[in-house]
């Protein structure tokens, strides 16, 4: 059944009602851990002294039920496909390597690939891999009309953030509905249209599965984190869930701290952290079962060669990495583009179990057209010039703020060295439906600080996959969702980069 047109949004409320909703939303957020550390001029203090609420939408945003359910149904396919890609060494060498792939021209990708090559040359392989994934989508308005289509923006294999805070903002919107009924402002604002979101339990379940497979109940899980991380509470919720529901302890360390604390037992390759005076029962060190990277996805995390050496040390151990370097490379934009070629797509879906077959064809339907700027000599660049107003150019970078859009493309191509073309892909621009708005609430605005603006919302679906071993078995699950909403005039969508707010869905038919 085709989805009907979305309702007028946001619903009409009086100024008094809007201010009341803003007060309820911000105090709920502060009371329930929907928070960030505030920005500072220098380093964050060793112990937090204050927090601010995360940027949020006052109303949940309408999303067609059919497309929401489709996105969730596709996640198992993506979990399995990217697990297979990570185990395809020849494919990753060809696409992302530093000898014949993207790593030749993208220094960061090349550095990671060279660490992986070094490990393989030393006979070190990963016993198993863990991926905590997020597949991001926008609604696309077809040129010839018809209902909106679900189109993938990207697939994230490292540091897929906001799982915990996405659960909290969904609970916030359900609270506002229970408290005020949103002043009966819209007939679709009902509990049955606001699906629960249990992402915290789901992501922690993936980490716990890796810990259990490691086989040492007394071991801890290591969270590798960034210096000055403001989004620390999104990570802490997972830490608390692991301890309270799975009796698994977590230790947080930066790359700089790990350069001092991390040790590898020579014969067994067990990873231990030396933390004298910081562990229960007077222990001097602790064994690590799983390394969960919430850092390491950007060159900024590796300012010196010593930082890359620390990554190598972690990768050389028997601890399960989330993700391993090869799984991180599998999440590259170039891989996303190459997968649109039938020969490569078929390789990774061939022989899929029946559980994936039914929705397998819809995976390809969720992709926009893509090509590499290095395609067929100058043809890739010329095609990008000709179609610039309908394109976005994407590099091998994570974290937001790196893409080049529409009218900026020709001038960018004028300055892009020929040898760097391989590191960029061109992707047809997703044309999002127009006319939807919301009230965006940022910290410091007071009860009158909810700004009404036209918006676009990006849906993320979380999943995890534990895979590897002698037979390459894959254990996977879809575990929740995220909605990020931004002003219509903002091209980027990274919340931590300051472009978006956290949101949740209200479904309509």
XYZ file of C-alpha atoms in Angstrom:
509
model
C 0.000 0.000 0.000
C 1.408 3.394 -0.987
C 1.933 5.958 1.753
C -0.374 8.947 1.768
C 0.882 12.507 1.778
C 2.512 13.580 5.062
C 0.437 15.742 7.395
C 1.019 19.459 7.786
C 3.895 19.790 10.232
C 4.538 20.988 12.839
C 1.031 21.084 14.303
C -0.349 24.436 15.312
C 0.105 25.313 18.976
C -0.128 28.609 20.807
C 2.971 30.433 21.991
C 2.054 29.516 25.559
C 1.742 25.830 24.644
C 5.025 25.863 22.734
C 6.833 27.408 25.676
C 5.289 24.840 28.030
C 6.395 21.985 25.744
C 9.909 23.457 25.546
C 10.185 23.635 29.329
C 8.939 20.054 29.692
C 11.281 18.808 26.970
C 14.439 20.476 28.255
C 13.890 19.515 31.886
C 13.078 15.920 30.880
C 16.252 15.810 28.776
C 18.385 17.065 31.665
C 16.706 14.635 34.075
C 17.111 11.577 31.823
C 20.633 11.852 30.474
C 19.784 13.325 27.070
C 22.779 15.568 27.515
C 26.205 16.726 26.282
C 29.134 18.281 28.011
C 29.125 22.024 27.243
C 31.662 23.496 24.817
C 34.768 24.988 26.418
C 37.543 27.306 25.320
C 40.136 24.723 26.364
C 40.131 21.116 27.530
C 37.179 19.570 29.314
C 37.705 19.420 33.103
C 38.784 15.993 34.449
C 35.394 15.608 36.141
C 32.312 17.237 34.555
C 30.984 20.283 36.382
C 27.924 20.919 34.177
C 25.940 19.582 31.222
C 23.618 20.947 28.561
C 20.728 19.134 26.949
C 21.365 17.691 23.509
C 19.815 19.604 20.602
C 16.347 18.166 20.074
C 13.124 18.445 18.095
C 10.065 19.549 20.043
C 7.705 17.297 18.073
C 8.473 13.871 16.654
C 8.720 14.100 12.861
C 6.302 12.317 10.499
C 7.753 9.324 8.658
C 5.838 6.920 6.393
C 5.233 3.656 8.223
C 5.930 1.524 5.165
C 9.363 3.059 4.585
C 10.254 2.858 8.273
C 9.447 -0.843 8.358
C 11.349 -1.378 5.108
C 14.464 0.248 6.547
C 14.344 -2.004 9.591
C 13.803 -5.098 7.461
C 16.874 -4.303 5.323
C 19.275 -4.087 8.252
C 19.919 -7.822 8.530
C 20.877 -7.875 4.851
C 23.326 -5.040 5.382
C 24.732 -6.642 8.545
C 25.468 -9.856 6.656
C 26.748 -8.154 3.513
C 29.273 -5.963 5.301
C 30.444 -8.917 7.392
C 31.210 -10.711 4.134
C 32.938 -7.654 2.681
C 35.203 -7.405 5.737
C 36.349 -10.985 5.211
C 37.079 -10.457 1.481
C 40.741 -9.493 1.665
C 41.285 -9.388 -2.101
C 38.333 -7.053 -2.594
C 39.421 -4.644 0.142
C 43.010 -4.670 -1.110
C 41.820 -3.731 -4.603
C 39.340 -1.049 -3.529
C 40.862 0.452 -0.372
C 44.516 -0.624 -0.500
C 47.581 1.606 -0.670
C 49.051 -0.243 -3.655
C 46.159 -0.272 -6.144
C 43.195 1.234 -4.271
C 42.024 4.419 -2.583
C 44.818 4.208 -0.026
C 47.270 5.323 -2.711
C 45.809 8.836 -2.711
C 44.015 9.102 0.633
C 46.758 9.115 3.250
C 44.523 8.164 6.170
C 43.035 5.181 4.364
C 46.522 4.186 3.289
C 47.830 4.327 6.854
C 45.077 2.033 8.096
C 45.533 -0.382 5.211
C 49.287 -0.563 5.799
C 48.686 -1.533 9.427
C 46.402 -4.308 8.224
C 48.987 -5.466 5.662
C 51.684 -5.477 8.341
C 49.534 -7.670 10.565
C 48.917 -10.135 7.755
C 52.608 -10.274 6.860
C 53.268 -11.259 10.476
C 50.663 -14.010 10.294
C 48.222 -12.190 12.598
C 44.545 -12.548 11.746
C 41.401 -11.640 13.657
C 39.652 -14.560 15.343
C 36.339 -12.735 15.135
C 35.003 -9.291 14.321
C 32.232 -7.216 15.864
C 30.403 -4.494 13.997
C 27.997 -2.063 15.614
C 26.512 -0.627 12.445
C 24.188 2.179 11.419
C 22.622 2.448 7.976
C 21.421 5.990 7.208
C 18.541 6.858 4.866
C 16.654 9.815 3.469
C 13.278 9.864 1.784
C 13.593 10.572 -1.940
C 10.919 12.279 -4.021
C 10.841 10.621 -7.473
C 10.947 12.997 -10.447
C 7.917 11.307 -12.000
C 5.847 11.566 -8.839
C 4.532 8.851 -6.586
C 5.194 8.024 -2.940
C 8.593 8.785 -1.406
C 11.294 6.156 -1.764
C 13.808 5.027 0.849
C 17.382 5.809 -0.252
C 20.592 5.026 1.602
C 22.948 7.886 2.431
C 25.789 5.785 3.864
C 26.631 2.726 5.937
C 28.656 3.298 9.096
C 30.991 0.603 10.427
C 32.891 2.558 13.118
C 31.750 4.704 16.043
C 28.078 4.610 15.011
C 26.936 7.142 17.564
C 23.720 8.398 19.173
C 22.194 4.973 19.756
C 21.645 5.684 23.439
C 20.500 9.287 23.027
C 18.138 8.278 20.209
C 16.363 5.987 22.656
C 16.161 8.805 25.194
C 14.672 11.314 22.743
C 12.033 8.776 21.645
C 11.137 8.385 25.316
C 11.033 12.175 25.668
C 8.465 12.512 22.881
C 6.361 9.714 24.361
C 6.541 11.526 27.706
C 5.351 14.788 26.157
C 2.448 12.957 24.559
C 1.508 11.242 27.830
C 1.795 14.503 29.758
C 0.087 16.952 27.387
C -1.353 14.893 24.503
C 0.475 17.597 22.538
C -2.642 19.671 23.192
C -4.602 17.528 20.707
C -2.760 19.345 17.930
C -2.596 16.412 15.467
C -4.630 13.210 15.023
C -1.483 11.153 14.261
C 0.125 11.984 17.607
C -0.845 8.716 19.284
C 1.251 6.165 21.173
C 0.619 3.480 18.547
C 2.294 5.728 15.964
C 5.391 6.357 18.117
C 7.353 3.085 18.155
C 9.485 2.236 21.172
C 13.239 2.292 20.677
C 15.462 -0.059 22.691
C 18.805 0.759 21.124
C 20.772 0.802 24.388
C 19.922 -2.808 25.196
C 20.429 -3.844 21.568
C 23.902 -2.354 21.111
C 25.013 -3.607 24.532
C 23.779 -7.061 23.515
C 26.209 -7.027 20.580
C 29.132 -6.065 22.808
C 28.097 -8.709 25.340
C 27.932 -11.362 22.600
C 31.526 -10.567 21.598
C 32.604 -10.673 25.243
C 30.955 -14.068 25.761
C 32.510 -15.480 22.576
C 35.943 -14.400 23.828
C 35.520 -16.862 26.690
C 36.958 -15.076 29.736
C 34.123 -13.865 32.013
C 36.463 -11.817 34.203
C 37.810 -9.787 31.270
C 36.696 -6.201 30.671
C 35.589 -4.300 27.579
C 37.740 -1.365 26.454
C 36.133 1.783 25.048
C 38.702 3.739 23.008
C 37.566 7.368 23.246
C 38.586 10.806 22.040
C 40.173 13.515 24.146
C 37.626 16.134 25.204
C 34.646 14.023 24.083
C 31.447 16.036 24.604
C 29.129 13.198 23.603
C 30.336 11.096 26.506
C 26.878 10.237 27.874
C 25.851 8.465 24.681
C 28.734 6.108 25.515
C 28.129 5.946 29.264
C 24.613 4.556 28.806
C 26.146 1.510 27.053
C 28.699 1.178 29.841
C 25.966 1.147 32.483
C 23.872 -1.364 30.535
C 26.828 -3.736 30.201
C 27.495 -3.674 33.927
C 23.905 -3.753 35.166
C 22.452 -6.279 32.717
C 25.487 -8.376 31.714
C 27.901 -7.954 34.669
C 30.629 -6.781 32.276
C 32.958 -3.991 33.368
C 34.151 -1.252 30.992
C 37.327 0.831 31.027
C 37.642 4.027 28.957
C 41.027 5.038 27.507
C 42.302 7.474 24.896
C 45.032 6.535 22.429
C 47.461 8.576 24.527
C 46.572 6.647 27.683
C 46.767 3.317 25.853
C 50.300 4.107 24.695
C 51.236 3.774 28.381
C 48.765 1.195 29.721
C 48.336 -1.365 26.905
C 50.442 -4.510 27.005
C 50.382 -7.629 24.819
C 51.213 -10.980 26.400
C 53.842 -12.338 23.953
C 52.812 -15.978 23.649
C 49.030 -15.655 23.804
C 48.600 -12.139 22.307
C 46.167 -11.367 25.131
C 45.593 -7.627 25.600
C 46.033 -6.362 29.144
C 45.826 -2.828 30.497
C 48.143 -1.925 33.347
C 46.127 0.301 35.679
C 47.707 0.144 39.150
C 45.521 1.558 41.878
C 42.487 1.817 39.574
C 41.142 -1.751 39.677
C 39.135 -3.745 42.215
C 40.829 -6.079 44.713
C 44.221 -4.495 44.244
C 44.723 -5.888 40.748
C 47.548 -4.312 38.746
C 46.169 -5.077 35.276
C 43.059 -6.345 33.551
C 42.467 -8.565 30.512
C 40.455 -7.056 27.631
C 37.932 -9.155 25.704
C 36.617 -6.526 23.289
C 37.962 -3.216 21.981
C 35.134 -0.812 21.088
C 36.363 2.155 19.049
C 34.558 5.431 19.650
C 37.701 7.083 18.267
C 40.017 6.265 15.398
C 37.714 7.146 12.503
C 39.376 10.434 11.567
C 42.991 11.476 10.896
C 42.668 13.899 13.805
C 42.712 10.886 16.137
C 46.231 10.003 14.924
C 48.305 13.204 15.199
C 51.609 11.303 15.462
C 53.025 7.988 14.194
C 52.831 6.753 17.803
C 49.040 6.862 17.611
C 49.031 4.592 14.575
C 51.440 2.306 16.425
C 48.982 2.077 19.302
C 46.248 1.101 16.840
C 48.572 -1.589 15.471
C 49.202 -2.897 18.992
C 45.480 -3.205 19.679
C 44.850 -4.890 16.334
C 47.628 -7.419 16.989
C 45.858 -8.895 20.024
C 43.279 -11.667 20.341
C 40.700 -9.239 21.734
C 37.710 -8.783 19.440
C 37.799 -5.392 17.747
C 34.685 -3.328 17.090
C 35.589 -2.695 14.373
C 38.769 -4.335 13.158
C 40.724 -2.276 10.636
C 39.399 -4.380 7.764
C 35.810 -3.813 8.878
C 36.525 -0.090 9.213
C 37.862 -0.095 5.647
C 34.748 -1.955 4.487
C 32.720 1.094 5.528
C 34.534 3.368 3.078
C 32.561 5.492 0.655
C 34.445 3.890 -2.237
C 33.168 0.464 -1.168
C 29.623 1.841 -1.157
C 30.101 3.037 -4.729
C 31.767 -0.151 -6.009
C 28.938 -2.250 -4.584
C 26.544 -0.622 -7.039
C 28.319 -2.594 -9.772
C 26.459 -5.875 -10.273
C 29.523 -8.102 -10.348
C 30.593 -7.013 -6.878
C 27.116 -6.912 -5.371
C 26.394 -10.453 -6.550
C 29.605 -11.720 -4.971
C 28.508 -10.660 -1.511
C 24.884 -11.797 -1.705
C 25.440 -15.082 -3.535
C 24.166 -18.021 -1.519
C 22.411 -15.858 1.030
C 20.266 -17.880 3.450
C 16.544 -17.713 2.758
C 16.079 -15.330 5.687
C 17.810 -12.609 3.619
C 16.587 -13.481 0.133
C 13.113 -11.923 0.310
C 14.408 -8.419 0.993
C 17.694 -8.788 -0.886
C 16.429 -7.106 -4.064
C 15.258 -4.109 -2.079
C 18.817 -3.467 -0.917
C 19.807 -2.349 -4.421
C 16.592 -0.380 -4.767
C 17.692 1.693 -1.770
C 20.792 2.994 -3.593
C 21.159 6.169 -5.609
C 23.356 6.264 -8.711
C 27.078 6.546 -7.908
C 30.389 6.559 -9.729
C 34.045 7.268 -9.038
C 35.634 10.522 -10.183
C 38.476 8.410 -11.571
C 36.090 6.468 -13.807
C 37.211 6.007 -17.437
C 39.896 8.651 -17.538
C 38.248 12.080 -17.441
C 34.700 10.797 -17.945
C 33.922 10.567 -14.215
C 34.889 14.207 -13.653
C 33.140 15.456 -16.771
C 29.971 13.605 -15.794
C 30.151 15.274 -12.381
C 30.526 18.698 -14.015
C 27.564 18.082 -16.303
C 25.291 16.908 -13.496
C 26.670 19.054 -10.658
C 23.300 20.504 -9.597
C 22.021 16.995 -8.917
C 25.075 15.611 -7.124
C 27.028 15.411 -3.893
C 30.736 14.514 -3.885
C 31.914 12.376 -0.959
C 35.488 11.687 0.192
C 37.004 8.996 2.425
C 36.197 10.925 5.585
C 33.917 10.527 8.579
C 32.539 13.039 11.028
C 30.556 15.513 8.916
C 31.524 18.653 7.046
C 33.501 16.984 4.261
C 31.043 16.671 1.368
C 30.804 19.014 -1.649
C 27.320 19.889 -2.940
C 25.745 21.065 -6.189
C 26.950 24.524 -7.197
C 30.219 24.156 -5.285
C 31.238 21.116 -7.331
C 32.679 22.718 -10.523
C 35.063 25.004 -8.634
C 36.094 22.115 -6.410
C 36.834 19.933 -9.424
C 38.993 22.724 -10.852
C 41.311 22.443 -7.842
C 41.191 18.651 -7.282
C 44.500 17.076 -8.372
C 44.081 14.268 -10.883
C 45.831 11.793 -8.592
C 43.270 12.418 -5.817
C 40.198 11.635 -7.907
C 40.194 8.005 -6.807
C 39.424 9.087 -3.238
C 36.127 10.744 -4.241
C 32.773 9.425 -5.378
C 29.875 11.228 -7.030
C 26.408 10.353 -5.789
C 23.075 11.467 -7.176
C 21.470 13.893 -4.768
C 18.545 12.585 -2.769
C 15.594 14.932 -3.313
C 13.764 15.037 -0.009
C 10.057 15.875 0.244
C 9.345 19.522 0.985
C 6.986 21.351 3.285
C 7.686 19.657 6.624
C 8.800 21.749 9.576
C 9.542 21.355 13.261
C 10.663 23.324 16.275
C 14.396 22.867 16.885
C 15.526 23.355 20.471
C 19.147 24.049 21.359
C 20.610 24.636 24.790
C 20.562 28.223 26.046
C 17.467 29.373 24.189
C 15.102 29.376 27.162
C 11.417 28.509 26.845
C 11.125 30.838 23.859
C 14.128 29.259 22.129
C 12.300 26.654 20.042
C 12.984 27.779 16.463
C 10.413 26.872 13.825
C 11.970 25.997 10.481
C 11.513 23.783 7.441
C 13.412 20.551 7.998
C 14.609 17.288 6.506
C 14.984 14.123 8.584
C 17.520 11.316 8.196
C 16.672 7.856 9.534
C 19.402 5.606 10.885
C 18.908 1.909 11.620
C 21.257 0.204 14.085
C 22.412 -3.381 13.904
C 25.259 -5.576 15.034
C 27.137 -8.513 13.557
C 29.603 -10.891 15.218
C 31.431 -12.949 12.642
C 34.589 -14.796 11.727
C 36.101 -18.025 12.995
C 37.021 -21.084 10.964
C 33.715 -21.139 9.076
C 32.994 -17.411 8.810
C 29.687 -17.760 10.641
C 27.656 -14.567 11.053
C 25.508 -13.777 14.077
C 23.576 -10.547 13.554
C 20.572 -8.509 14.638
C 18.730 -5.238 13.963
C 18.505 -3.342 17.239
C 16.964 0.119 16.971
C 16.848 3.431 15.161
C 17.786 7.100 15.161
C 16.215 10.158 13.573
C 18.313 13.279 12.956
C 16.542 16.402 11.801
C 18.185 19.487 10.338
C 17.148 22.768 8.806
C 16.361 22.445 5.111
C 19.202 24.805 4.211
C 21.849 22.674 5.981
C 23.654 20.148 3.775
C 25.407 18.182 6.513
C 23.770 15.982 9.120
C 26.264 15.336 11.905
C 24.805 16.159 15.321
C 28.177 16.322 17.073
C 29.358 18.731 14.359
C 26.456 21.041 15.246
C 24.248 20.735 12.167
C 21.338 18.568 13.395
C 19.045 17.861 16.310
C 17.964 14.539 17.767
C 14.448 13.522 16.870
C 12.102 10.517 16.772
C 9.420 9.306 14.392
C 5.669 9.512 14.408
C 4.466 7.061 11.777
C 1.684 7.671 9.294
C 0.069 5.479 6.622
